Amino acid sequence: MSNNRVTGRLLTAAAVAALAAGTLSACGSSAGSSSDGGKEASSMYTWISNENDRAQWQAFVDAAKKKDPAFNLTLEGPSFNDYWTKVKTRLSSSGAPCIITTQAARAQELKDLTVPLDDMVKSNNVDVSMYNKAMIDGLTVDGSLRGIPYDAEPVVLYYNKDLLSAAGVKEPTPNYTTAQFTSDLKALTKGGVTGLAVPPGFGAGPGLPLAFANGNEPVKDGKLDLTNQGLVQDQQFAFDLAAKEKVATAPQASDGSDVPEQQFMSGKAAMIIDGPWMYDTLTTKTQGKVGIAVIPSTSGQGIGMIQGSAFAIAASCKDKETAFKNIMKITTPEVVGAVGAARGTVPSVESAIKDWAGNKPATDVAVVEALLKSGRPLVTTPTWNQVETNFTQYSGDGFRGSKSAQEILSTIANSAK
Amino acid sequence: MMTALPTLAVKNAKKPAWVTGHGKLAAVYLAPGMLGFFIFIVVPLVASLVISLFDWPLFGTPKFVGLENYTRMLTGDPVFWTVLGNTLFFAVCYTVLNLVLALAVSTWLHNLGSWGPFFRVLFFVPVVTPMVANALVWRLMLTDDGVVNSFLANFGIHGPSWLSNSQLAMGSLIAMSLWQGIGYNIIVLGAGLNGISPNLLEAARIDGAGAWQRFFRVVLPMLSPSLFFCTVMTIIGSFKVFTQPYLLTLGGPGESTNTIVLYLYRNGFSFDKLGYASALAWALFVIVMLITALQFSQQKRLVNYDN
């Protein structure tokens, strides 16, 4: 009797353990992994902050489907801010997507996660020269191409025409100088309105786009060059707009890019430096008419800072050839043109710019086209995420005047070697 | 017959407990738990110790560097000492304020009568609310044009930048953490107060002890086991502070609110320095272990378990 009871308990325990093991293994395989990697080759890991992002990626799929009705792409990913941290851990797990989104500015940082595309470009007879040259340069790491760009977006200055008109300020010209910019911001700052809305990040500006306009870049010969005098002076100029001139509100480290954008859209700030990818949102949701201008420079002959994104193939991908073919389906001139028309991203292919231009004012289109011609890509280093993170953390001190640009950029340069 | 029993007893005594009848059953029941403990606790623990001896990017080739990560942490990284100082400052301020306020509130609630349970629930609600949601609400409240400064503006006071001023940012994090965490200690200390025999307090009253004397000579000694538990748990929790600076200040401005776990997280998952992050994790483990050991060494002297 006693033995039977013990045996019964042992069987029960074994059944529970087997059930637990089964549940664990089922959970473990829930991510799904196919042996041939075919499913992953049609999956993309990207930033999906909101429905707007999801709609943009869906626009690529919809446009590609016009040529290939069987085409599909499954999407997954976190918000843009979390993407650069999470992409590394996601790609190191099983069943990771084959296609990932990258940027020219992050190509160096993600080089160990992505594969060179040169051989596949050659074997598939892809004409890379049709894509924006600055983007191709930015996506080239150690001599090999790491992504096919879908956009090429020179950072621009947005301004609220109504607020400028009310303050008696003339709209910026193609030869906009930093002296005139400061003077305009002073005139605009009154009655609860500040001249400029600023985010806490480095690449998001305003310091780095202003430095680019003056020909000063953060990387030289593949190494961080944050303490070159030109860059330091331009960043100090940006800090002083809030700290000394009081024509901008100092941001908080935890502010996302949406905080200054909300300030601009609600009419609390008259200008903002941002990417063309925000064109549709800012022109349609801002209280007042919006125009765009070049980033001001000391001489008035500025250089555009081109940012843009691309599709790359994860190093862990088992079926790289299929993944590459999928990427090529969503980066044709027709597709990037259609997405540009529908979602406002500036196409990476020059011949598709006309689709993006659509019904936009000719002056706005001219600004972007001029900056695309003069622009240079934001090329960074493998430690760029550390630079961005530290700058965001320290920028509050800079915009409040408690630390100088020299101090902040030196500290970051030392820690992100 | 007389000689067989001792032989059997000796045989069973030699066998380990887990091979005897009930022992086997216990081993089967314990196996899944022990397996989980081994896979999810022991293996990562050993792995992190090994990784701390390497220059280990998530992608790329790991390189053995011996104790270099530890040397760098102690002698070549000024940020480590800053974040350690910040964490210590947070731990001391948070723990002291938490215990003093929790003791005061729980004593007040203990004597409040029928309204006691209502307020106890009220104080406990933030504990069971997700930290992320709490932090986001506090961030909105403490921004330059948030609720707090708008309220102060009604009295003509120009509120400061609570989260962007180096002098105030850490204080803001402590205030938010207190609001979030104090309810737990209030419940534990409240239970401890309920366990004190009214006879003891009555006897002290008859002996002529005043309210303060009864509190310091009777209540506090009888409450010392609960206070000891709260102190140990609160200190350990405060050394692990992460969510508040991550969501409210991102460690800024400058390094003023950067804590050791936030720094560890960034090194591991943002800066791709898994080896250095593991070394930081072990430093945190050693610090917390030493402080906890010190507390337990004083337990007999400070804690009264005599009923």
XYZ file of C-alpha atoms in Angstrom:
724
model
C 0.000 0.000 0.000
C 2.740 2.323 1.038
C 4.862 1.404 -1.967
C 1.913 1.926 -4.313
C 1.329 5.355 -2.846
C 4.947 6.341 -3.307
C 4.927 5.036 -6.883
C 1.733 6.960 -7.561
C 3.282 10.132 -6.245
C 6.405 9.564 -8.295
C 4.312 9.148 -11.427
C 2.367 12.300 -10.599
C 5.607 14.187 -10.033
C 7.039 12.866 -13.299
C 3.871 13.885 -15.149
C 4.063 17.394 -13.667
C 7.748 17.649 -14.584
C 7.039 16.445 -18.122
C 4.212 18.954 -18.421
C 6.485 21.724 -17.167
C 9.242 20.688 -19.549
C 6.775 20.559 -22.404
C 5.457 24.006 -21.561
C 8.976 25.371 -21.322
C 9.973 23.922 -24.666
C 6.760 25.204 -26.231
C 7.471 28.675 -24.856
C 11.043 28.394 -26.071
C 9.962 27.664 -29.591
C 7.228 30.280 -29.641
C 9.545 32.718 -31.435
C 9.445 30.278 -34.281
C 12.486 29.124 -36.115
C 12.484 27.501 -39.458
C 15.292 25.245 -40.435
C 15.879 26.845 -43.827
C 15.631 30.432 -42.627
C 13.011 31.244 -45.282
C 10.645 32.845 -42.820
C 13.376 35.059 -41.379
C 14.396 36.196 -44.873
C 10.962 37.833 -45.175
C 11.063 39.389 -41.700
C 12.330 42.845 -40.824
C 13.484 44.226 -37.473
C 12.984 47.955 -37.442
C 11.793 50.857 -35.327
C 8.037 50.904 -34.826
C 7.310 53.663 -32.338
C 3.701 54.123 -33.302
C 1.054 53.557 -35.940
C 2.702 56.215 -38.101
C 5.914 54.148 -38.270
C 3.999 50.954 -38.961
C 2.092 52.699 -41.760
C 5.380 53.822 -43.307
C 6.793 50.278 -43.402
C 3.495 48.999 -44.711
C 3.761 51.566 -47.514
C 6.960 49.834 -48.676
C 5.189 46.473 -48.700
C 2.147 47.840 -50.503
C 4.282 49.540 -53.160
C 6.359 46.386 -53.713
C 3.192 44.302 -54.015
C 2.185 46.224 -57.114
C 4.978 44.500 -58.997
C 4.964 41.220 -57.050
C 1.543 40.460 -55.495
C 3.026 37.530 -53.546
C 5.533 39.783 -51.772
C 5.174 40.204 -48.018
C 7.299 41.339 -45.126
C 6.606 40.716 -41.455
C 7.618 43.510 -39.107
C 8.744 43.665 -35.519
C 10.709 46.113 -33.393
C 10.739 48.666 -30.589
C 10.620 52.473 -30.612
C 13.316 54.424 -32.462
C 15.105 55.422 -29.244
C 15.258 51.826 -28.012
C 16.090 50.354 -31.393
C 19.852 50.926 -31.298
C 20.132 49.138 -27.970
C 17.712 46.308 -28.621
C 18.755 45.422 -32.158
C 21.967 43.827 -30.848
C 20.249 41.540 -28.378
C 17.445 40.673 -30.795
C 19.837 39.609 -33.505
C 21.766 37.411 -31.105
C 18.635 35.383 -30.310
C 17.219 32.493 -32.324
C 14.769 33.131 -35.128
C 15.985 36.709 -35.585
C 14.749 38.587 -38.681
C 17.119 38.697 -41.647
C 16.424 42.272 -42.730
C 17.252 45.122 -40.359
C 16.955 48.856 -40.710
C 20.115 50.866 -40.294
C 21.271 54.407 -40.949
C 24.294 55.906 -42.649
C 25.066 57.419 -39.250
C 24.947 54.011 -37.557
C 26.564 51.867 -40.246
C 29.896 51.838 -38.402
C 28.266 50.960 -35.110
C 26.278 48.060 -36.559
C 29.011 46.712 -38.817
C 29.409 43.475 -36.826
C 25.675 42.826 -37.116
C 25.465 43.269 -40.877
C 27.034 41.600 -43.893
C 28.821 43.253 -46.850
C 26.492 43.442 -49.816
C 29.054 43.989 -52.593
C 29.036 40.420 -53.940
C 25.248 40.240 -53.957
C 25.054 43.654 -55.629
C 27.367 42.342 -58.348
C 25.688 38.969 -58.858
C 22.231 40.602 -59.025
C 23.411 43.371 -61.410
C 22.248 46.161 -59.122
C 23.184 49.662 -60.242
C 24.215 51.283 -56.954
C 25.043 54.563 -58.687
C 21.321 55.403 -58.910
C 21.214 55.899 -55.137
C 22.237 59.127 -53.418
C 26.032 59.204 -53.344
C 26.282 60.668 -49.855
C 24.150 57.821 -48.496
C 26.200 55.181 -50.301
C 29.369 56.788 -48.894
C 27.863 56.788 -45.403
C 26.800 53.160 -45.678
C 30.229 52.025 -46.836
C 32.231 50.563 -43.951
C 35.846 49.487 -44.427
C 35.317 49.620 -48.163
C 32.193 47.455 -48.308
C 28.538 48.430 -48.670
C 26.376 47.533 -45.649
C 22.897 48.673 -46.717
C 20.691 49.777 -49.592
C 19.301 53.244 -48.790
C 15.635 54.041 -49.162
C 15.873 57.730 -48.268
C 18.388 60.575 -48.196
C 17.249 63.385 -45.961
C 19.134 66.634 -45.466
C 18.258 68.207 -42.123
C 16.371 71.488 -42.608
C 15.151 74.487 -40.652
C 11.372 74.643 -40.246
C 9.781 77.987 -39.483
C 6.287 79.140 -38.638
C 5.387 81.708 -41.294
C 2.595 83.230 -39.240
C 4.808 83.799 -36.189
C 7.557 85.311 -38.364
C 5.062 87.605 -39.996
C 3.607 88.671 -36.624
C 7.118 89.467 -35.341
C 8.061 91.369 -38.495
C 10.784 88.853 -39.367
C 11.562 88.118 -43.027
C 11.524 84.506 -44.140
C 15.026 82.930 -44.329
C 16.843 83.175 -47.641
C 19.001 80.502 -49.319
C 22.019 82.383 -47.935
C 20.922 82.385 -44.314
C 23.689 83.439 -41.894
C 23.955 82.548 -38.192
C 24.066 86.284 -37.371
C 20.717 86.817 -39.090
C 19.405 83.608 -37.494
C 20.264 84.891 -33.987
C 18.757 88.255 -34.718
C 15.553 86.637 -36.007
C 15.285 84.341 -32.984
C 15.585 87.342 -30.662
C 12.799 89.117 -32.493
C 10.616 86.023 -32.363
C 11.073 85.391 -28.629
C 8.231 87.246 -26.967
C 4.763 86.780 -25.562
C 5.276 83.185 -24.470
C 6.857 82.181 -27.785
C 10.499 81.146 -28.003
C 12.533 81.450 -31.184
C 13.788 77.876 -31.406
C 12.677 74.497 -30.039
C 15.623 72.227 -29.209
C 15.907 68.511 -28.447
C 18.545 67.183 -26.023
C 20.238 64.845 -28.552
C 23.421 65.452 -30.555
C 22.515 64.299 -34.060
C 19.039 65.770 -33.732
C 20.617 69.165 -33.266
C 20.766 72.037 -33.347
C 24.537 71.943 -32.652
C 25.572 69.243 -35.118
C 23.572 70.451 -38.169
C 24.928 73.955 -37.525
C 28.458 72.518 -37.364
C 27.912 70.644 -40.636
C 26.701 73.831 -42.278
C 30.047 75.386 -41.355
C 31.985 72.362 -42.631
C 32.774 70.918 -39.191
C 32.186 67.198 -38.668
C 32.432 64.957 -35.587
C 34.543 62.230 -37.207
C 37.863 62.560 -38.997
C 39.674 59.663 -40.701
C 37.337 57.187 -39.056
C 38.009 58.467 -35.532
C 35.989 60.663 -33.210
C 36.983 64.312 -33.534
C 34.553 65.916 -31.098
C 36.981 68.487 -29.748
C 37.961 70.177 -33.007
C 37.605 73.892 -32.462
C 35.043 74.411 -35.219
C 32.688 71.795 -33.818
C 33.159 73.052 -30.245
C 32.402 76.641 -31.286
C 29.295 75.640 -33.222
C 28.010 73.532 -30.320
C 28.708 76.411 -27.931
C 26.742 78.683 -30.265
C 23.807 76.246 -30.011
C 24.098 76.045 -26.200
C 24.225 79.836 -25.946
C 20.956 80.217 -27.807
C 19.298 78.873 -24.652
C 21.853 79.722 -21.941
C 22.767 83.297 -22.935
C 20.472 84.577 -25.648
C 17.395 83.010 -24.017
C 15.821 82.437 -27.411
C 15.283 78.701 -26.787
C 14.048 76.583 -23.908
C 16.686 74.279 -22.455
C 15.581 70.659 -22.951
C 15.524 67.928 -20.324
C 17.617 64.808 -20.850
C 14.511 62.616 -20.832
C 12.728 64.700 -23.487
C 12.224 62.752 -26.661
C 12.216 64.458 -30.052
C 8.450 64.759 -29.691
C 8.739 67.404 -26.958
C 10.351 70.150 -29.111
C 8.168 69.075 -32.027
C 5.094 69.608 -29.879
C 6.434 73.047 -28.875
C 6.746 73.942 -32.556
C 3.403 72.484 -33.605
C 1.534 74.210 -30.788
C 3.002 77.571 -31.795
C 5.131 77.957 -28.656
C 8.328 77.907 -30.721
C 8.799 79.673 -34.048
C 11.564 77.497 -35.528
C 12.899 73.968 -35.214
C 15.730 72.057 -36.857
C 14.496 68.627 -37.898
C 14.524 66.121 -40.726
C 12.385 66.179 -43.871
C 10.814 62.949 -42.584
C 8.790 65.250 -40.304
C 7.616 67.424 -43.208
C 4.079 66.084 -43.501
C 3.517 66.026 -39.743
C 4.891 69.499 -39.099
C 3.210 71.167 -42.079
C -0.207 69.669 -41.394
C -0.346 69.759 -37.589
C 1.283 73.081 -36.796
C -0.809 76.074 -35.786
C 0.159 78.367 -38.659
C 1.718 77.902 -42.088
C 5.116 76.232 -42.159
C 8.072 76.803 -44.464
C 11.482 75.186 -44.660
C 14.910 76.743 -45.105
C 18.562 75.800 -45.207
C 20.493 75.428 -41.951
C 22.223 78.775 -41.289
C 25.997 79.035 -41.465
C 28.546 81.711 -40.613
C 29.123 82.581 -44.270
C 25.614 81.887 -45.493
C 26.939 79.175 -47.837
C 25.924 76.133 -45.835
C 26.488 72.428 -46.265
C 23.593 70.036 -45.639
C 23.849 67.246 -43.087
C 22.365 64.246 -44.821
C 20.748 61.617 -42.684
C 19.002 58.639 -44.059
C 18.189 55.022 -43.533
C 18.743 51.779 -45.320
C 17.940 48.111 -45.279
C 20.719 45.721 -44.343
C 21.083 41.964 -43.904
C 21.801 40.518 -40.471
C 25.028 38.567 -40.146
C 23.030 35.770 -38.483
C 20.738 35.361 -41.521
C 20.711 31.875 -43.019
C 19.234 32.837 -46.382
C 21.028 36.029 -47.314
C 20.290 35.763 -51.024
C 16.510 35.728 -50.468
C 16.809 38.562 -47.967
C 18.777 40.615 -50.505
C 16.190 39.996 -53.196
C 13.491 41.161 -50.767
C 15.464 44.318 -50.015
C 15.817 45.059 -53.711
C 12.037 44.793 -54.099
C 11.496 47.611 -51.589
C 14.246 49.922 -52.815
C 13.382 50.261 -56.482
C 12.860 53.838 -57.766
C 9.134 53.088 -58.084
C 8.814 51.899 -54.480
C 10.903 54.629 -52.795
C 9.087 57.180 -54.977
C 5.681 55.810 -53.967
C 6.642 55.793 -50.268
C 8.011 59.339 -50.628
C 4.707 60.439 -52.141
C 2.604 58.644 -49.517
C 4.703 59.147 -46.374
C 6.956 62.129 -47.106
C 10.368 60.467 -46.873
C 12.828 61.930 -49.383
C 13.659 59.089 -51.823
C 17.218 57.820 -52.025
C 16.946 57.744 -55.832
C 17.175 61.092 -57.615
C 14.742 60.120 -60.364
C 12.067 59.488 -57.708
C 12.360 62.959 -56.124
C 9.577 64.176 -58.416
C 7.195 61.710 -56.751
C 8.107 63.070 -53.331
C 7.855 66.696 -54.533
C 4.227 66.143 -55.602
C 2.164 69.141 -54.521
C 4.787 70.579 -52.170
C 5.633 74.286 -52.614
C 8.425 74.786 -55.139
C 10.494 76.759 -52.605
C 10.447 73.869 -50.138
C 11.399 71.370 -52.817
C 14.221 73.647 -53.957
C 15.644 73.795 -50.417
C 15.806 69.999 -50.102
C 17.225 69.576 -53.612
C 19.915 72.183 -52.966
C 20.905 70.566 -49.666
C 20.985 67.125 -51.297
C 23.458 68.460 -53.856
C 25.733 70.184 -51.332
C 25.201 67.696 -48.530
C 27.554 65.356 -46.765
C 26.525 62.220 -44.889
C 26.689 62.018 -41.124
C 29.409 59.395 -40.795
C 30.076 58.147 -37.290
C 32.135 55.584 -35.374
C 31.309 52.252 -33.659
C 30.942 54.104 -30.336
C 28.351 56.563 -31.642
C 25.572 55.245 -29.401
C 27.746 56.108 -26.406
C 28.331 59.603 -27.838
C 24.594 60.124 -28.313
C 23.693 58.713 -24.895
C 26.304 60.781 -23.071
C 25.489 63.946 -25.001
C 21.811 63.635 -24.128
C 22.784 63.139 -20.499
C 25.094 66.185 -20.462
C 23.265 68.548 -22.813
C 21.065 69.942 -20.025
C 24.176 71.393 -18.396
C 25.217 72.925 -21.718
C 21.872 74.485 -22.559
C 21.623 75.868 -19.006
C 25.148 77.276 -19.148
C 26.595 75.322 -16.230
C 29.094 73.514 -18.485
C 30.779 74.640 -21.689
C 30.732 72.786 -25.000
C 34.468 72.222 -24.600
C 33.979 70.507 -21.229
C 31.070 68.374 -22.391
C 32.570 67.293 -25.710
C 35.935 66.544 -24.057
C 34.261 64.359 -21.428
C 32.335 62.463 -24.093
C 35.410 62.100 -26.316
C 37.357 60.598 -23.408
C 34.691 58.095 -22.423
C 33.745 56.998 -25.963
C 37.234 56.348 -27.317
C 16.151 -10.844 15.834
C 17.798 -8.770 18.445
C 20.886 -8.161 16.301
C 19.092 -7.394 12.992
C 17.566 -4.080 14.008
C 20.800 -2.235 14.823
C 22.323 -3.474 11.526
C 19.351 -2.073 9.535
C 19.573 1.192 11.419
C 23.268 1.491 10.619
C 22.585 0.701 6.945
C 19.884 3.426 6.654
C 22.034 5.894 8.551
C 24.792 5.510 5.963
C 22.458 6.215 3.040
C 21.955 9.889 2.063
C 18.423 11.127 2.721
C 17.611 11.561 -0.994
C 17.954 7.823 -1.809
C 15.539 6.633 0.879
C 11.784 6.370 0.189
C 10.589 9.833 1.203
C 13.940 11.331 0.245
C 13.489 10.098 -3.329
C 10.073 11.684 -3.511
C 11.424 14.960 -2.134
C 14.229 14.905 -4.684
C 11.743 14.429 -7.534
C 9.614 17.326 -6.310
C 12.653 19.530 -5.816
C 14.278 18.662 -9.137
C 12.380 21.160 -11.364
C 13.027 23.982 -8.912
C 16.669 23.064 -8.508
C 17.028 22.734 -12.274
C 15.563 26.213 -12.734
C 17.801 27.580 -9.986
C 20.840 26.034 -11.646
C 19.975 27.179 -15.192
C 18.700 30.668 -14.406
C 20.775 31.613 -11.338
C 23.960 29.574 -11.025
C 24.910 29.423 -14.719
C 24.388 33.191 -15.378
C 26.258 33.961 -12.150
C 29.280 31.932 -13.184
C 28.976 33.210 -16.771
C 29.027 36.835 -15.631
C 32.134 36.152 -13.559
C 33.839 34.639 -16.589
C 32.659 37.433 -18.914
C 34.033 40.030 -16.475
C 37.509 38.735 -17.320
C 37.030 39.418 -21.034
C 36.680 42.354 -23.363
C 33.361 40.954 -24.614
C 31.282 42.742 -27.270
C 27.896 41.191 -27.959
C 29.041 40.672 -31.536
C 32.689 40.228 -32.407
C 35.415 38.160 -30.807
C 35.818 38.166 -27.007
C 39.361 38.843 -25.789
C 40.711 37.639 -22.444
C 41.932 40.633 -20.424
C 42.252 39.103 -16.942
C 41.523 41.619 -14.208
C 41.782 44.619 -16.538
C 38.072 45.436 -16.271
C 38.364 45.545 -12.471
C 41.580 47.600 -12.605
C 39.960 50.045 -14.998
C 36.885 50.280 -12.800
C 38.877 51.057 -9.661
C 41.670 53.217 -11.071
C 40.870 54.378 -14.600
C 37.202 55.247 -14.670
C 36.197 58.359 -12.733
C 32.549 57.798 -13.710
C 32.493 54.591 -11.638
C 33.311 56.502 -8.446
C 30.753 59.167 -9.321
C 27.965 56.653 -9.893
C 28.988 54.745 -6.763
C 28.806 57.988 -4.762
C 25.411 58.784 -6.278
C 24.139 55.299 -5.432
C 25.408 55.522 -1.843
C 23.850 58.965 -1.454
C 20.548 57.675 -2.785
C 20.690 54.558 -0.588
C 21.406 56.469 2.622
C 18.856 59.250 2.044
C 16.167 56.917 0.725
C 16.589 54.292 3.449
C 16.656 56.756 6.353
C 13.710 58.796 5.064
C 11.751 55.688 4.136
C 12.146 54.038 7.547
C 11.509 57.191 9.581
C 8.438 58.150 7.555
C 7.127 54.584 7.376
C 7.480 54.212 11.135
C 5.733 57.527 11.753
C 2.906 56.783 9.332
C 2.381 53.200 10.502
C 2.245 54.378 14.135
C -0.282 57.040 13.146
C -2.366 54.489 11.211
C -2.153 52.021 14.107
C -3.862 54.559 16.352
C -6.280 55.875 13.736
C -9.085 53.431 14.410
C -11.593 52.565 11.696
C -9.977 54.872 9.073
C -6.649 52.996 9.440
C -7.272 50.312 6.777
C -8.474 52.897 4.255
C -5.304 54.986 4.531
C -3.163 51.816 4.619
C -4.584 50.835 1.219
C -4.057 54.384 -0.023
C -0.364 54.287 0.915
C 0.027 50.804 -0.604
C -1.496 51.611 -4.000
C 1.751 53.103 -5.447
C 3.638 49.917 -4.471
C 1.462 47.786 -6.713
C 1.312 50.334 -9.528
C 3.906 49.713 -12.280
C 7.076 51.702 -11.640
C 7.280 52.768 -15.290
C 3.810 54.326 -15.187
C 4.628 56.088 -11.905
C 7.895 57.424 -13.266
C 6.255 58.802 -16.392
C 3.573 60.565 -14.344
C 6.219 62.072 -12.070
C 8.220 63.183 -15.089
C 5.200 65.059 -16.406
C 4.602 66.569 -12.970
C 8.203 67.726 -12.531
C 8.921 69.182 -15.961
C 9.592 72.919 -16.081
C 5.984 73.688 -16.960
C 4.514 70.700 -15.139
C 1.883 70.482 -12.418
C 4.283 71.201 -9.554
C 5.634 74.427 -11.011
C 2.164 75.479 -12.180
C 0.948 75.022 -8.603
C 3.863 77.065 -7.246
C 3.150 79.770 -9.819
C -0.230 80.328 -8.145
C 1.702 81.670 -5.148
C 4.040 83.764 -7.274
C 6.876 81.261 -6.950
C 8.960 80.566 -10.057
C 9.569 76.826 -9.703
C 13.014 75.428 -10.465
C 13.941 72.780 -13.013
C 13.409 69.776 -10.783
C 14.898 67.243 -13.161
C 17.459 69.383 -14.988
C 19.147 71.069 -12.066
C 22.122 69.063 -10.759
C 21.346 70.110 -7.194
C 17.690 69.085 -7.315
C 17.533 66.115 -9.677
C 18.637 63.484 -7.160
C 16.243 64.896 -4.564
C 13.414 64.559 -7.083
C 14.308 60.915 -7.673
C 14.359 60.246 -3.927
C 10.959 61.917 -3.488
C 9.452 59.860 -6.287
C 11.003 56.649 -4.925
C 9.660 57.354 -1.443
C 6.167 57.879 -2.794
C 6.466 54.592 -4.695
C 8.083 52.450 -2.028
C 7.035 53.632 1.410
C 3.744 51.712 1.425
C 5.518 48.355 1.634
C 7.350 49.258 4.850
C 4.168 50.798 6.260
C 2.411 47.435 5.879
C 5.301 45.439 7.373
C 5.756 47.805 10.329
C 1.992 47.964 10.799
C 1.921 44.174 11.116
C 4.767 44.415 13.616
C 2.851 46.996 15.657
C -0.229 44.780 15.668
C 1.907 42.002 17.106
C 2.912 43.977 20.192
C 0.921 42.823 23.197
C -1.305 45.596 24.617
C -0.475 44.150 28.061
C 3.115 45.310 27.725
C 2.072 48.874 26.895
C -0.528 48.801 29.677
C 2.082 47.591 32.162
C 4.434 50.376 31.094
C 1.627 52.901 31.483
C 0.871 51.613 35.005
C 4.591 51.914 35.784
C 4.312 55.601 34.906
C 5.953 55.607 31.448
C 4.914 58.534 29.240
C 4.021 58.253 25.540
C 7.584 58.829 24.303
C 9.015 56.449 26.892
C 6.533 53.748 25.890
C 7.482 54.290 22.247
C 11.262 54.172 22.745
C 11.414 51.617 25.594
C 8.629 49.232 24.571
C 7.402 49.730 21.003
C 10.764 50.148 19.264
C 12.442 47.113 20.902
C 9.416 44.948 20.178
C 9.331 46.258 16.613
C 13.049 45.697 16.021
C 12.649 42.410 14.053
C 10.307 44.148 11.585
C 12.572 47.199 11.448
C 15.587 44.987 10.807
C 13.793 43.228 7.947
C 12.688 46.568 6.450
C 16.200 48.015 6.773
C 17.897 45.079 5.037
C 15.362 44.934 2.207
C 15.242 48.706 1.705
C 19.018 49.032 1.504
C 19.302 46.165 -0.979
C 16.477 47.663 -3.069
C 17.981 51.139 -3.021
C 21.336 49.912 -4.329
C 19.502 48.473 -7.333
C 17.769 51.757 -8.241
C 17.416 51.926 -12.028
C 13.965 52.729 -13.382
C 13.673 56.161 -11.778
C 16.879 57.673 -13.238
C 16.382 55.785 -16.527
C 12.966 57.308 -17.104
C 13.131 60.631 -15.280
C 16.613 61.975 -15.951
C 18.576 59.460 -18.061
C 21.294 59.831 -15.425
C 21.683 63.560 -16.078
C 22.228 66.396 -15.939
C 25.863 65.435 -16.300
C 26.373 62.412 -14.064
C 24.321 63.794 -11.171
C 21.696 61.020 -11.142
C 23.617 58.227 -12.818
C 23.494 55.124 -10.612
C 25.550 51.961 -10.690
C 22.813 49.786 -12.226
C 22.026 52.385 -14.902
C 25.749 52.640 -15.684
C 25.986 48.839 -15.748
C 22.988 48.564 -18.089
C 24.393 51.156 -20.467
C 27.824 49.582 -20.613
C 26.320 46.188 -21.330
C 23.512 46.947 -23.721
C 24.122 50.433 -25.133
C 27.921 50.654 -25.269
C 28.456 46.962 -26.112
C 30.928 46.411 -23.229
C 29.574 43.222 -21.661
C 32.844 42.433 -19.869
C 33.002 45.777 -18.117
C 29.285 45.618 -17.293
C 29.820 42.199 -15.672
C 32.682 43.590 -13.591
C 30.367 46.396 -12.437
C 27.722 43.804 -11.530
C 30.196 41.955 -9.369
C 31.303 45.163 -7.695
C 27.663 45.868 -6.846
C 27.232 42.314 -5.557
C 30.274 42.600 -3.279
C 29.166 45.982 -1.913
C 25.617 44.812 -1.162
C 26.899 41.548 0.331
C 29.311 43.388 2.661
C 26.651 45.827 3.827
C 24.136 43.012 4.409
C 26.743 40.940 6.258
C 27.521 43.945 8.457
C 23.841 44.320 9.263
C 23.470 40.657 10.161
C 26.594 40.804 12.344
C 24.844 43.487 14.409
C 21.539 41.628 14.478
C 21.994 40.063 17.933
C 22.955 43.405 19.433
C 20.211 45.484 17.850
C 17.275 43.136 17.354
C 15.115 41.880 20.182
C 13.505 38.505 19.447
C 12.378 38.035 23.046
C 8.586 37.909 23.315
